[in-house]
Every structure is written in structure tokens, then in C-alpha cells.
PDB file of C-alpha atoms in Angstrom:
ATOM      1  CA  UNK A  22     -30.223   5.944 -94.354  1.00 62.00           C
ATOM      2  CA  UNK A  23     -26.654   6.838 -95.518  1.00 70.00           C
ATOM      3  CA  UNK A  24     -25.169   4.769 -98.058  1.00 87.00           C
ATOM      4  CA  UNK A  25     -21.626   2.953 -97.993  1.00 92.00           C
ATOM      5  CA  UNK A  26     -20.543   1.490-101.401  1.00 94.00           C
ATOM      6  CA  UNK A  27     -17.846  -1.140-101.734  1.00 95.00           C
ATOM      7  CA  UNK A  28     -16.163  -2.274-105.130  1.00 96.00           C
ATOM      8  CA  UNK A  29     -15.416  -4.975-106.000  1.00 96.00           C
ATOM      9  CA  UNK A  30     -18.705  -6.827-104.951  1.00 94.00           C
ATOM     10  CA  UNK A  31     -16.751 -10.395-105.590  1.00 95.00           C
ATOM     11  CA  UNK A  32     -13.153 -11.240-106.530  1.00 97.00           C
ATOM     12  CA  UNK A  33     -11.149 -14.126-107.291  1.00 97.00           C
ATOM     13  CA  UNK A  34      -7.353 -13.573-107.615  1.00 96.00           C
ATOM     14  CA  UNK A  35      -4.697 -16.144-108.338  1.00 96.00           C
ATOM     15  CA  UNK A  36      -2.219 -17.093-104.833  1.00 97.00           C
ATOM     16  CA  UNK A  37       0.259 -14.478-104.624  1.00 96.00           C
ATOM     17  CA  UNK A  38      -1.355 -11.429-106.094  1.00 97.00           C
ATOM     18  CA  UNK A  39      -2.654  -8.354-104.499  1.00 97.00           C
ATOM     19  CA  UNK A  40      -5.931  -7.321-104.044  1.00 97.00           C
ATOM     20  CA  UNK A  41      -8.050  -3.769-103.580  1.00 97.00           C
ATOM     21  CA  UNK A  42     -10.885  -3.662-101.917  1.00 97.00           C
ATOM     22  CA  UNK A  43     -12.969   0.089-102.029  1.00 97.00           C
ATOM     23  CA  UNK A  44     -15.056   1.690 -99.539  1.00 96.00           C
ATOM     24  CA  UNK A  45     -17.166   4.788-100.131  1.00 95.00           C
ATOM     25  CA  UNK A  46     -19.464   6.478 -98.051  1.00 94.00           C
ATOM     26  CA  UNK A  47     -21.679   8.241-100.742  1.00 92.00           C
ATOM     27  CA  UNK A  48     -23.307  10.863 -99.138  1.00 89.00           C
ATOM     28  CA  UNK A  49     -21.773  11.951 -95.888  1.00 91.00           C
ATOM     29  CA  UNK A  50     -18.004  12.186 -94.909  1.00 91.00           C
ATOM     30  CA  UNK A  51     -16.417   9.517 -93.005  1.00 91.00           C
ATOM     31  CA  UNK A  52     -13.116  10.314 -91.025  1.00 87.00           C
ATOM     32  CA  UNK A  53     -13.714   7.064 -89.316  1.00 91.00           C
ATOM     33  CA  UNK A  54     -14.097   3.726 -91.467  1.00 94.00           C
ATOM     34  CA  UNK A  55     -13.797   0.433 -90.020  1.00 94.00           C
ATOM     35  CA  UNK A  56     -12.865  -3.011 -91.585  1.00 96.00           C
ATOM     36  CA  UNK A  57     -14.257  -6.351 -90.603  1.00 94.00           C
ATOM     37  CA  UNK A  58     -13.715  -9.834 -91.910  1.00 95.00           C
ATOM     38  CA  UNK A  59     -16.316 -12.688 -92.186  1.00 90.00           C
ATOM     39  CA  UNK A  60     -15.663 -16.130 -92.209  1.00 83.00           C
ATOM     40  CA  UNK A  61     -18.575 -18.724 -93.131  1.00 78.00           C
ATOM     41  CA  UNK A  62     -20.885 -18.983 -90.694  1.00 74.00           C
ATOM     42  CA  UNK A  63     -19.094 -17.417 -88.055  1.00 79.00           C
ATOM     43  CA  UNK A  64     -19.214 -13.478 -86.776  1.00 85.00           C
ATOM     44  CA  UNK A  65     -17.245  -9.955 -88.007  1.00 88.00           C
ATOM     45  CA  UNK A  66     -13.951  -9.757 -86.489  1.00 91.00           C
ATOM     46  CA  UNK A  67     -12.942  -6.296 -86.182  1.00 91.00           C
ATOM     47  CA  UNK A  68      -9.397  -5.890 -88.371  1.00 94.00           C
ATOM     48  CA  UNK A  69      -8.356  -2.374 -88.349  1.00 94.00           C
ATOM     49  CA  UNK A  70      -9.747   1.192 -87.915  1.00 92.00           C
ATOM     50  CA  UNK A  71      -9.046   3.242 -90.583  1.00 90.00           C
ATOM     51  CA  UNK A  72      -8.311   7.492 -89.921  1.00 87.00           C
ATOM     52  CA  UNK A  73      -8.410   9.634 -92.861  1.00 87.00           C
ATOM     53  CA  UNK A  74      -5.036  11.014 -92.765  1.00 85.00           C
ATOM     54  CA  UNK A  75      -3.509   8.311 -90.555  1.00 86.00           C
ATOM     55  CA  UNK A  76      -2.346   5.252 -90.419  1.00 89.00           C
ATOM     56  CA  UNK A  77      -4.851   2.964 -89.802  1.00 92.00           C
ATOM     57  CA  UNK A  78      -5.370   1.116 -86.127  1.00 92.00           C
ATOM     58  CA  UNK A  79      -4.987  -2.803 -86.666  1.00 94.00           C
ATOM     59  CA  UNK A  80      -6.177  -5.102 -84.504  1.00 92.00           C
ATOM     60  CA  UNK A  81      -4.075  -7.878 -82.176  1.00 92.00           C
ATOM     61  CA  UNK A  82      -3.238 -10.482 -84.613  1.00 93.00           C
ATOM     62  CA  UNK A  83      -3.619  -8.584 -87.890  1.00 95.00           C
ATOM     63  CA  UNK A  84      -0.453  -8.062 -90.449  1.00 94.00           C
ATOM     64  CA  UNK A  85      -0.447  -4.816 -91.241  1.00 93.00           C
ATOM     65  CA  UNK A  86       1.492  -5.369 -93.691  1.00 95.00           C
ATOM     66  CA  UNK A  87      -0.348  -8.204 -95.033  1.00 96.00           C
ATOM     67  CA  UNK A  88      -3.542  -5.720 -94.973  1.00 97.00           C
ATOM     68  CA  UNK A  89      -2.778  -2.792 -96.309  1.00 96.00           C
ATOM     69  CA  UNK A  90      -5.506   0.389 -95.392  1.00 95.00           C
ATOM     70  CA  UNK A  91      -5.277   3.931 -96.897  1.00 92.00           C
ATOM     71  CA  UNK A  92      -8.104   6.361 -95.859  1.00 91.00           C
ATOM     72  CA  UNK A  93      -6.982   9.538 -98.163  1.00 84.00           C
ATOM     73  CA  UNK A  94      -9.862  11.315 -98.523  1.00 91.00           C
ATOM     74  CA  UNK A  95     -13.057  12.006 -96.396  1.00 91.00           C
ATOM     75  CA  UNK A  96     -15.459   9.258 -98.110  1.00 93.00           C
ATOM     76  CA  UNK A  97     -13.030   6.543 -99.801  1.00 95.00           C
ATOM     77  CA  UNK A  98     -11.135   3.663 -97.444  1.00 95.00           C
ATOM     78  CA  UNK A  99      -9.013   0.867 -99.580  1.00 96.00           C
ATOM     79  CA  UNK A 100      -8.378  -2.598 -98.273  1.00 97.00           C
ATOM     80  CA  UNK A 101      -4.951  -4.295 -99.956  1.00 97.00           C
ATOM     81  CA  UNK A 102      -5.029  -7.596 -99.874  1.00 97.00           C
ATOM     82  CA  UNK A 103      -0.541  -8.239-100.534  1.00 97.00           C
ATOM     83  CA  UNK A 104       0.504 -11.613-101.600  1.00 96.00           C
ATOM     84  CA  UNK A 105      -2.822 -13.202-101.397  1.00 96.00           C
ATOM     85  CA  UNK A 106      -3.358 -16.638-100.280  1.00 96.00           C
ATOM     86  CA  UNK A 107      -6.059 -19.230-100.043  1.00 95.00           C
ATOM     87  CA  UNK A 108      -6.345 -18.539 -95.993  1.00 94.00           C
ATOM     88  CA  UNK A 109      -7.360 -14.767 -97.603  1.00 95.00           C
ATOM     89  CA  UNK A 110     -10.405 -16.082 -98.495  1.00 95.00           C
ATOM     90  CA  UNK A 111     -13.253 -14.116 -96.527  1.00 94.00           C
ATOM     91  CA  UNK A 112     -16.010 -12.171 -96.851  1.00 93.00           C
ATOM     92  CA  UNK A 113     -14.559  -8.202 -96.369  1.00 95.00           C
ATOM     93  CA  UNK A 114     -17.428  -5.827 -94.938  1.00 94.00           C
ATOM     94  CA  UNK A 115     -16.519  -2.038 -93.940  1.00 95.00           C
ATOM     95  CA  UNK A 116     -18.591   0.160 -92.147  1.00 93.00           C
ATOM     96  CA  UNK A 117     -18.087   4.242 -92.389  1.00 92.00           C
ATOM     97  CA  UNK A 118     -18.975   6.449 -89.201  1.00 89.00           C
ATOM     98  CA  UNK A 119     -20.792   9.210 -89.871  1.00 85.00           C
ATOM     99  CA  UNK A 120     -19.421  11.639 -87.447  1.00 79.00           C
ATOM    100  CA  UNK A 121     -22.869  14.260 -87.016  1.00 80.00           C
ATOM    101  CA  UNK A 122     -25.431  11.555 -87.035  1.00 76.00           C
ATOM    102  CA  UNK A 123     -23.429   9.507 -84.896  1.00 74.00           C
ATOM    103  CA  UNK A 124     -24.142   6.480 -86.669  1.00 79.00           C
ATOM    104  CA  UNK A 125     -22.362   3.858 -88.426  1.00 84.00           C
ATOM    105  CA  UNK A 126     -23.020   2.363 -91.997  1.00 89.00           C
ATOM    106  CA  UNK A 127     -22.183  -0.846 -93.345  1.00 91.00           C
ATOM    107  CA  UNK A 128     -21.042  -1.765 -96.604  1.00 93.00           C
ATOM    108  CA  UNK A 129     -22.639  -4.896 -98.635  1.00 91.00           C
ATOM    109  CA  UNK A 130     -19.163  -6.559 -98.205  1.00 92.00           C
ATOM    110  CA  UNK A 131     -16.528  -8.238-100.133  1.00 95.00           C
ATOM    111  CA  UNK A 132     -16.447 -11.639-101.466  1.00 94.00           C
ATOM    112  CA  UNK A 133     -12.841 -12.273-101.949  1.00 96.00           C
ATOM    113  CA  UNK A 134     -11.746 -15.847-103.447  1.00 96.00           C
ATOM    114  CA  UNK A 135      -8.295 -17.155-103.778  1.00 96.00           C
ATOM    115  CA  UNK A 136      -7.201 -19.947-105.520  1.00 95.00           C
TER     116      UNK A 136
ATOM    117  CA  UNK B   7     -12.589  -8.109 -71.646  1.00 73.00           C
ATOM    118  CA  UNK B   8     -15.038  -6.848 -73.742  1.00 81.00           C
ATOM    119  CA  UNK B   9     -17.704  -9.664 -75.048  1.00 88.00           C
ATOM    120  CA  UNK B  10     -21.007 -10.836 -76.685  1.00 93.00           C
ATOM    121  CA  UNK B  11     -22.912 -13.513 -76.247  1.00 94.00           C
ATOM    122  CA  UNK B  12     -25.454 -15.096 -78.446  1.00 95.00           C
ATOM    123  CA  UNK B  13     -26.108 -18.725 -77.374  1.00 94.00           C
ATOM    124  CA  UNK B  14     -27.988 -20.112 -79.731  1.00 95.00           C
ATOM    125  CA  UNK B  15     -26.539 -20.640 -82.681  1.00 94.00           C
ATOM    126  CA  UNK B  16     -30.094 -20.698 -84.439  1.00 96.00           C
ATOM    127  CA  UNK B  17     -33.782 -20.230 -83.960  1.00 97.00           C
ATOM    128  CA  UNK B  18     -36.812 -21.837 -85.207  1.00 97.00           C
ATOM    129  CA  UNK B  19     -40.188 -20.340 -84.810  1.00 98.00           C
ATOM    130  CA  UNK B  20     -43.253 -20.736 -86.887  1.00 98.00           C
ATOM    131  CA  UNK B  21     -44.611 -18.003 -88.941  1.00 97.00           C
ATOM    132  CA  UNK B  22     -47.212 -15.758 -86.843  1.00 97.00           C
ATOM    133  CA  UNK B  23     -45.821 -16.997 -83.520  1.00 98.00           C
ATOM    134  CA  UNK B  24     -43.667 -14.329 -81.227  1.00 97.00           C
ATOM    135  CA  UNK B  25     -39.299 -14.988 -81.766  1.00 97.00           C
ATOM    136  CA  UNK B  26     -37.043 -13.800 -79.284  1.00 97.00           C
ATOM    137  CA  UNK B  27     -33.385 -14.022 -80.078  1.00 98.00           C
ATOM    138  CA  UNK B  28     -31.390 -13.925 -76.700  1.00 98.00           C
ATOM    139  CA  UNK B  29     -28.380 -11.934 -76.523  1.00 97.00           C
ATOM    140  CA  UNK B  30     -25.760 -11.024 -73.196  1.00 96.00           C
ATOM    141  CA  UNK B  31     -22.959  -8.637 -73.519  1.00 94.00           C
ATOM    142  CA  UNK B  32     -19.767  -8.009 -70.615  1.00 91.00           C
ATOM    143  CA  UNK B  33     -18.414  -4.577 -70.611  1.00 85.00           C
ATOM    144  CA  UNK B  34     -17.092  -2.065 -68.390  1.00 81.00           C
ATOM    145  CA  UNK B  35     -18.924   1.038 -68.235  1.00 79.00           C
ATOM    146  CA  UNK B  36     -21.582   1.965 -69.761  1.00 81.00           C
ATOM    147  CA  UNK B  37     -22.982  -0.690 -73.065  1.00 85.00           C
ATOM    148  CA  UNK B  38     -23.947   0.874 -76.763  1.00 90.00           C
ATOM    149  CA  UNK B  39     -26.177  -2.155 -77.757  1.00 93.00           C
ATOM    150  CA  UNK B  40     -27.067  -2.686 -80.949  1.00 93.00           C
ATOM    151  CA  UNK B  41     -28.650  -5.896 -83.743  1.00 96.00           C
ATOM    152  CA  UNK B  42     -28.040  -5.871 -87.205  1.00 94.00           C
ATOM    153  CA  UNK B  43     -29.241  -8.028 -89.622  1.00 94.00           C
ATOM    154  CA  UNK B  44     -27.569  -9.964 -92.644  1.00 91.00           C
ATOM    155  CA  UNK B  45     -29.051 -11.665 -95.572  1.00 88.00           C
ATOM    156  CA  UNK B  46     -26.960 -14.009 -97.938  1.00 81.00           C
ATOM    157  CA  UNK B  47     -24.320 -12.645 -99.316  1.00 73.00           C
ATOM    158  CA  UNK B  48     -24.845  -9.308 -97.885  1.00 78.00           C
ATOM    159  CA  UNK B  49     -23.829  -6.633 -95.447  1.00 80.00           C
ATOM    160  CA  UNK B  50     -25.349  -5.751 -91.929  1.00 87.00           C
ATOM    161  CA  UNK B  51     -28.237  -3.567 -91.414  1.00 90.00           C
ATOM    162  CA  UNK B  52     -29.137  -2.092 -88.795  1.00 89.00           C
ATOM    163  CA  UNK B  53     -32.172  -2.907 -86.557  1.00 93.00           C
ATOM    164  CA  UNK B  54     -31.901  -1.106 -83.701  1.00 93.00           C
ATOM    165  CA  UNK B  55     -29.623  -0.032 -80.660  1.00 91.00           C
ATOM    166  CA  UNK B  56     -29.558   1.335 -77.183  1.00 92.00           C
ATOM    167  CA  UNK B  57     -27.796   4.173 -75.789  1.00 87.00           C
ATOM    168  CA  UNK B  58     -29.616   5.339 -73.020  1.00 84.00           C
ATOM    169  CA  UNK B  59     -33.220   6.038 -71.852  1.00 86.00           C
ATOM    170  CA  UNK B  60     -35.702   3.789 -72.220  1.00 89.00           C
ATOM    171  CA  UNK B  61     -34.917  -0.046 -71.714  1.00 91.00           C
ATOM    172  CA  UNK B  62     -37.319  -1.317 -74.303  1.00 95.00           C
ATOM    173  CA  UNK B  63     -36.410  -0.064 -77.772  1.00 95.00           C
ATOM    174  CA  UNK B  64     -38.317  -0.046 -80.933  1.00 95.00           C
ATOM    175  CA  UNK B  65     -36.578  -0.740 -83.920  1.00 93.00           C
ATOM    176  CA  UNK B  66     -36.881  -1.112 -87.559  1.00 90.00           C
ATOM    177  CA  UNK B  67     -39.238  -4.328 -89.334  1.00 92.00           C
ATOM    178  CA  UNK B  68     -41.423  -4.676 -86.007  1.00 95.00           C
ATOM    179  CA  UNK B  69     -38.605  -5.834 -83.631  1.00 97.00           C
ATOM    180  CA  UNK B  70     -37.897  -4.493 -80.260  1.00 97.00           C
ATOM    181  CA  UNK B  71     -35.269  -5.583 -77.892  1.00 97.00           C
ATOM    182  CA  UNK B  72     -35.224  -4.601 -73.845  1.00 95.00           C
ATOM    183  CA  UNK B  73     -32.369  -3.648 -72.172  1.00 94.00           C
ATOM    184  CA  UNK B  74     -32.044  -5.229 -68.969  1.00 95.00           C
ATOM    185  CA  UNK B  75     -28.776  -3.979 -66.884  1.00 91.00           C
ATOM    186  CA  UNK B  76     -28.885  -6.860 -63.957  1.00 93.00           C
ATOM    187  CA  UNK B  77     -28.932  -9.216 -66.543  1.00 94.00           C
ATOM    188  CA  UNK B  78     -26.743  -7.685 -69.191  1.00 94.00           C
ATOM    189  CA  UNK B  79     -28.925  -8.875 -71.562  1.00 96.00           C
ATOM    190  CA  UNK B  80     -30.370  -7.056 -74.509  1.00 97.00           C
ATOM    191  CA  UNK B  81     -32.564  -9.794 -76.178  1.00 98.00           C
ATOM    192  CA  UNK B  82     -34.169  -9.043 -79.817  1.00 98.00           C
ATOM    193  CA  UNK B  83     -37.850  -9.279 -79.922  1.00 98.00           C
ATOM    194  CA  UNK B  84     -40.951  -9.678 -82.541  1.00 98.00           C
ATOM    195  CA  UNK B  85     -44.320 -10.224 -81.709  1.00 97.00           C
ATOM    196  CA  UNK B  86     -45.129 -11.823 -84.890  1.00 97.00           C
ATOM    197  CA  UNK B  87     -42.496 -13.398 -87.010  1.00 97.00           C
ATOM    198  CA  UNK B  88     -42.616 -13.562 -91.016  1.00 97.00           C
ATOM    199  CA  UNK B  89     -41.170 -15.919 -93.014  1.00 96.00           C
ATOM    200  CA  UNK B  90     -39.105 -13.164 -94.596  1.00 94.00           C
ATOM    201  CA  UNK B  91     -37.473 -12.712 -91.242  1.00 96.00           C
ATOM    202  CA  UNK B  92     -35.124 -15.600 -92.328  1.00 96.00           C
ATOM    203  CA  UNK B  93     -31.633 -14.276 -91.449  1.00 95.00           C
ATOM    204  CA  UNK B  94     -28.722 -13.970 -89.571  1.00 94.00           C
ATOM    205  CA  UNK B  95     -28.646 -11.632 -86.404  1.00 96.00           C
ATOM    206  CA  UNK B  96     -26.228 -10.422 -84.947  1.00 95.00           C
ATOM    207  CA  UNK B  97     -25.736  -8.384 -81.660  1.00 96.00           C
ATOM    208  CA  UNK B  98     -23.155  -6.170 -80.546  1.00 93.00           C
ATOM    209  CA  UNK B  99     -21.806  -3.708 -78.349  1.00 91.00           C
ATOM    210  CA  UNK B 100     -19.565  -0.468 -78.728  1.00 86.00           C
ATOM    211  CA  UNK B 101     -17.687   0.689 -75.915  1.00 73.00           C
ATOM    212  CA  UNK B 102     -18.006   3.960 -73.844  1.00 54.00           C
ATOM    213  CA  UNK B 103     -17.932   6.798 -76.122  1.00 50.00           C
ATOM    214  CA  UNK B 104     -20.087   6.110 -78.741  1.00 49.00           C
ATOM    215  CA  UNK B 105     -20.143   4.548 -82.041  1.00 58.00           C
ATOM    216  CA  UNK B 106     -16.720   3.047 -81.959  1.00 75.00           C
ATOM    217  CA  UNK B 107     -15.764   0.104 -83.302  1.00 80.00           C
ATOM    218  CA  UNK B 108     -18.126  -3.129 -82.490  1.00 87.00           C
ATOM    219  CA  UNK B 109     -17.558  -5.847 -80.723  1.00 88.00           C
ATOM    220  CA  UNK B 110     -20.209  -8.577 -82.225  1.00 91.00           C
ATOM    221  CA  UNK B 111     -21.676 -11.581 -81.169  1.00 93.00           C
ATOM    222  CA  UNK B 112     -21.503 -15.107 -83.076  1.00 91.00           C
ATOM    223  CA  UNK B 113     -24.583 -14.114 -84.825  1.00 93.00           C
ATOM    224  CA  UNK B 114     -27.788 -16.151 -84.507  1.00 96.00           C
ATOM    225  CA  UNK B 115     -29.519 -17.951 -87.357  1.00 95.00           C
ATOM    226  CA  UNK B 116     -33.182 -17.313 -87.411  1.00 97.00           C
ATOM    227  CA  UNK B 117     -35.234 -19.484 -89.024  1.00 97.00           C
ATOM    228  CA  UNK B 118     -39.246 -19.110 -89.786  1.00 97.00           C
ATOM    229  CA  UNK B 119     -41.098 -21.609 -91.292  1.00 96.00           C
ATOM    230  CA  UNK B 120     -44.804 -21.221 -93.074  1.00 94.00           C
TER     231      UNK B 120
END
């Protein structure tokens, strides 16, 4: 199957600093990535779509400008994490959509930790 | 609105026995059902979905799930469980159109035991 990278695996960050998350589909091009946040023990919450070329498609309830998403090339998404706080804390998974197998690929997710 | 249902939060079956982890979706038109899979610490993977065709599909690891429209129910399926099934499961379901974005369930703890 297709392979989605994301970097870093784990982060912690200090309250009030930003934070980049990366998400690369290796081998096939993704015009379509989506972002998802995990809390403990409960399900993915869809955040935002992400368009390469476009601004991104947030979800009811989601700062955009709290979450920052840039989707400049084919196979790399990046989550921004501004002004970080404790709340932030989550486990960040993206998945990529690859367009001519009509599929979509998950990502081994994002520990992010703030203190 | 759009929704999943898992309701059980987890499942307990002994190893060798057959699981079935239950699963009922609500959309309008036609579903894109799918279960994924997550391990500790890691991201989903897929097991299987449904687009069309067949209600009982076959997916990866020996599970199957049926698609059954009266019911809206696409319940996960394994005839013989292994302890390395341990995991969380989730279902979900992608509107009309394709692979768009997913709408999961609460996710469903299974739980094997030797």
C-alpha cells in the first residue's frame, strides 16, 4: 500500500510556541490531504481539508488561524500549531488521497505535548 | 446529519472464538463504509470498505464485515480471533462521491484474551 510519512513522530513544546507538523505522501501525489485530531480514548475528528494550491477547508469549530495548513506541493501538507497551549495537546493523524487509486492513506500520527 | 455508531465501547472475546464488532452509520444517499484499525500510538489502517456490489466484504487479517442497507449496519467480522487482534476499531463512512473526508465512529476496543 501507499505510504504517508509524518514528522515529527512526538513533540513537546513550551505554552505559547508554534508548532509544525509534516505530512508526506511518499510515493503517489496527493492534491487532497486531510487532518484529523485524536483525543485519548475517544475517535478522529475531522479538522480541515487541505487543497494543494488552496486554502485549506476547516471544519465548524476549528480556528483557522489557530491551525495553520499549507498544502504547496503535490505530496507535502504542514499542520501549524500558533501559540500553543496545553488544550493543544492531541494526537495529530493526516491521511493523503490518492486521487487514481481512489484510496486514502493514513499517516502514523502526531503526538503533540504541551506544557 | 451525517453519523456513526459503534455502541460498544469494547469487546471481549476469547482467543479462537468468532468477534463481531457492531457498527450503524446514518447518511443520505448512498454510504462508503469502511474499518480501520489502530494500535498504540499509531495511525489507522485500513481493513476493509464497501462501495458497492457485494454486501459481504472480505478484507485484510481474516475479517469481513456485511453490509446490510435495512439495517444500516455494516458490522466487522472474524471467524477466529487472535490475541494479536488486540486493538482499536474504528468504523466510518464517506459521503456520496467517494473517498472524501470520513466521518468515524467512537472506535471500539477489542480485546482477546489467551
Amino acid at each position: 500500500g501507499a505510504v504517508v510519512s509524518q514528522h515529527p513522530s512526538w513533540v513537546i513544546c513550551k505554552s505559547g510556541t508554534s508548532v509544525k507538523i509534516e505530512c508526506r505522501s511518499l510515493d503517489f501525489q496527493a492534491t487532497t490531504m486531510f487532518w484529523y485530531r485524536q483525543f485519548p480514548k475517544q475517535s478522529l475528528m475531522l479538522m480541515a481539508t487541505s487543497n494543494e494550491g488552496s486554502k485549506a477547508t476547516y471544519e465548524q469549530g476549528v480556528e483557522k488561524d489557530k491551525f495553520l495548513i499549507n498544502h504547496a506541493s503535490l505530496t507535502l501538507s504542514t499542520l501549524t500549531v500558533t501559540s500553543a497551549h496545553p488544550e493543544d495537546s492531541s494526537f495529530y493523524i493526516c491521511s493523503a488521497r490518492d486521487h487514481q487509486r481512489n484510496e486514502q492513506f493514513f499517516g502514523p500520527g502526531t503526538r503533540l505535548t504541551v506544557l | 446529519a451525517q453519523s456513526v455508531a459503534q455502541p460498544e465501547d469494547q469487546v471481549n472475546v476469547a482467543e479462537g472464538n468468532p468477534l463481531t464488532v457492531k457498527c450503524t452509520y446514518s447518511v443520505s444517499g448512498n454510504p462508503y463504509l469502511f474499518w480501520y484499525v489502530q494500535y498504540p500510538n499509531r495511525g489507522l489502517q485500513f481493513l476493509l470498505k464497501y462501495i458497492t456490489g457485494d454486501n459481504l466484504v472480505k478484507g485484510s487479517y481474516g475479517f469481513e464485515a456485511e453490509f446490510n442497507k435495512s439495517q444500516t449496519s455494516f458490522h466487522l467480522k472474524k471467524p477466529s480471533a487472535l490475541v494479536s487482534d488486540s486493538a482499536l476499531y474504528f468504523c466510518a463512512v464517506s459521503l456520496s462521491g467517494g473517498y472524501n473526508k470520513l466521518i468515524f465512529g467512537a472506535g471500539t476496543r477489542l480485546a482477546v484474551h489467551p
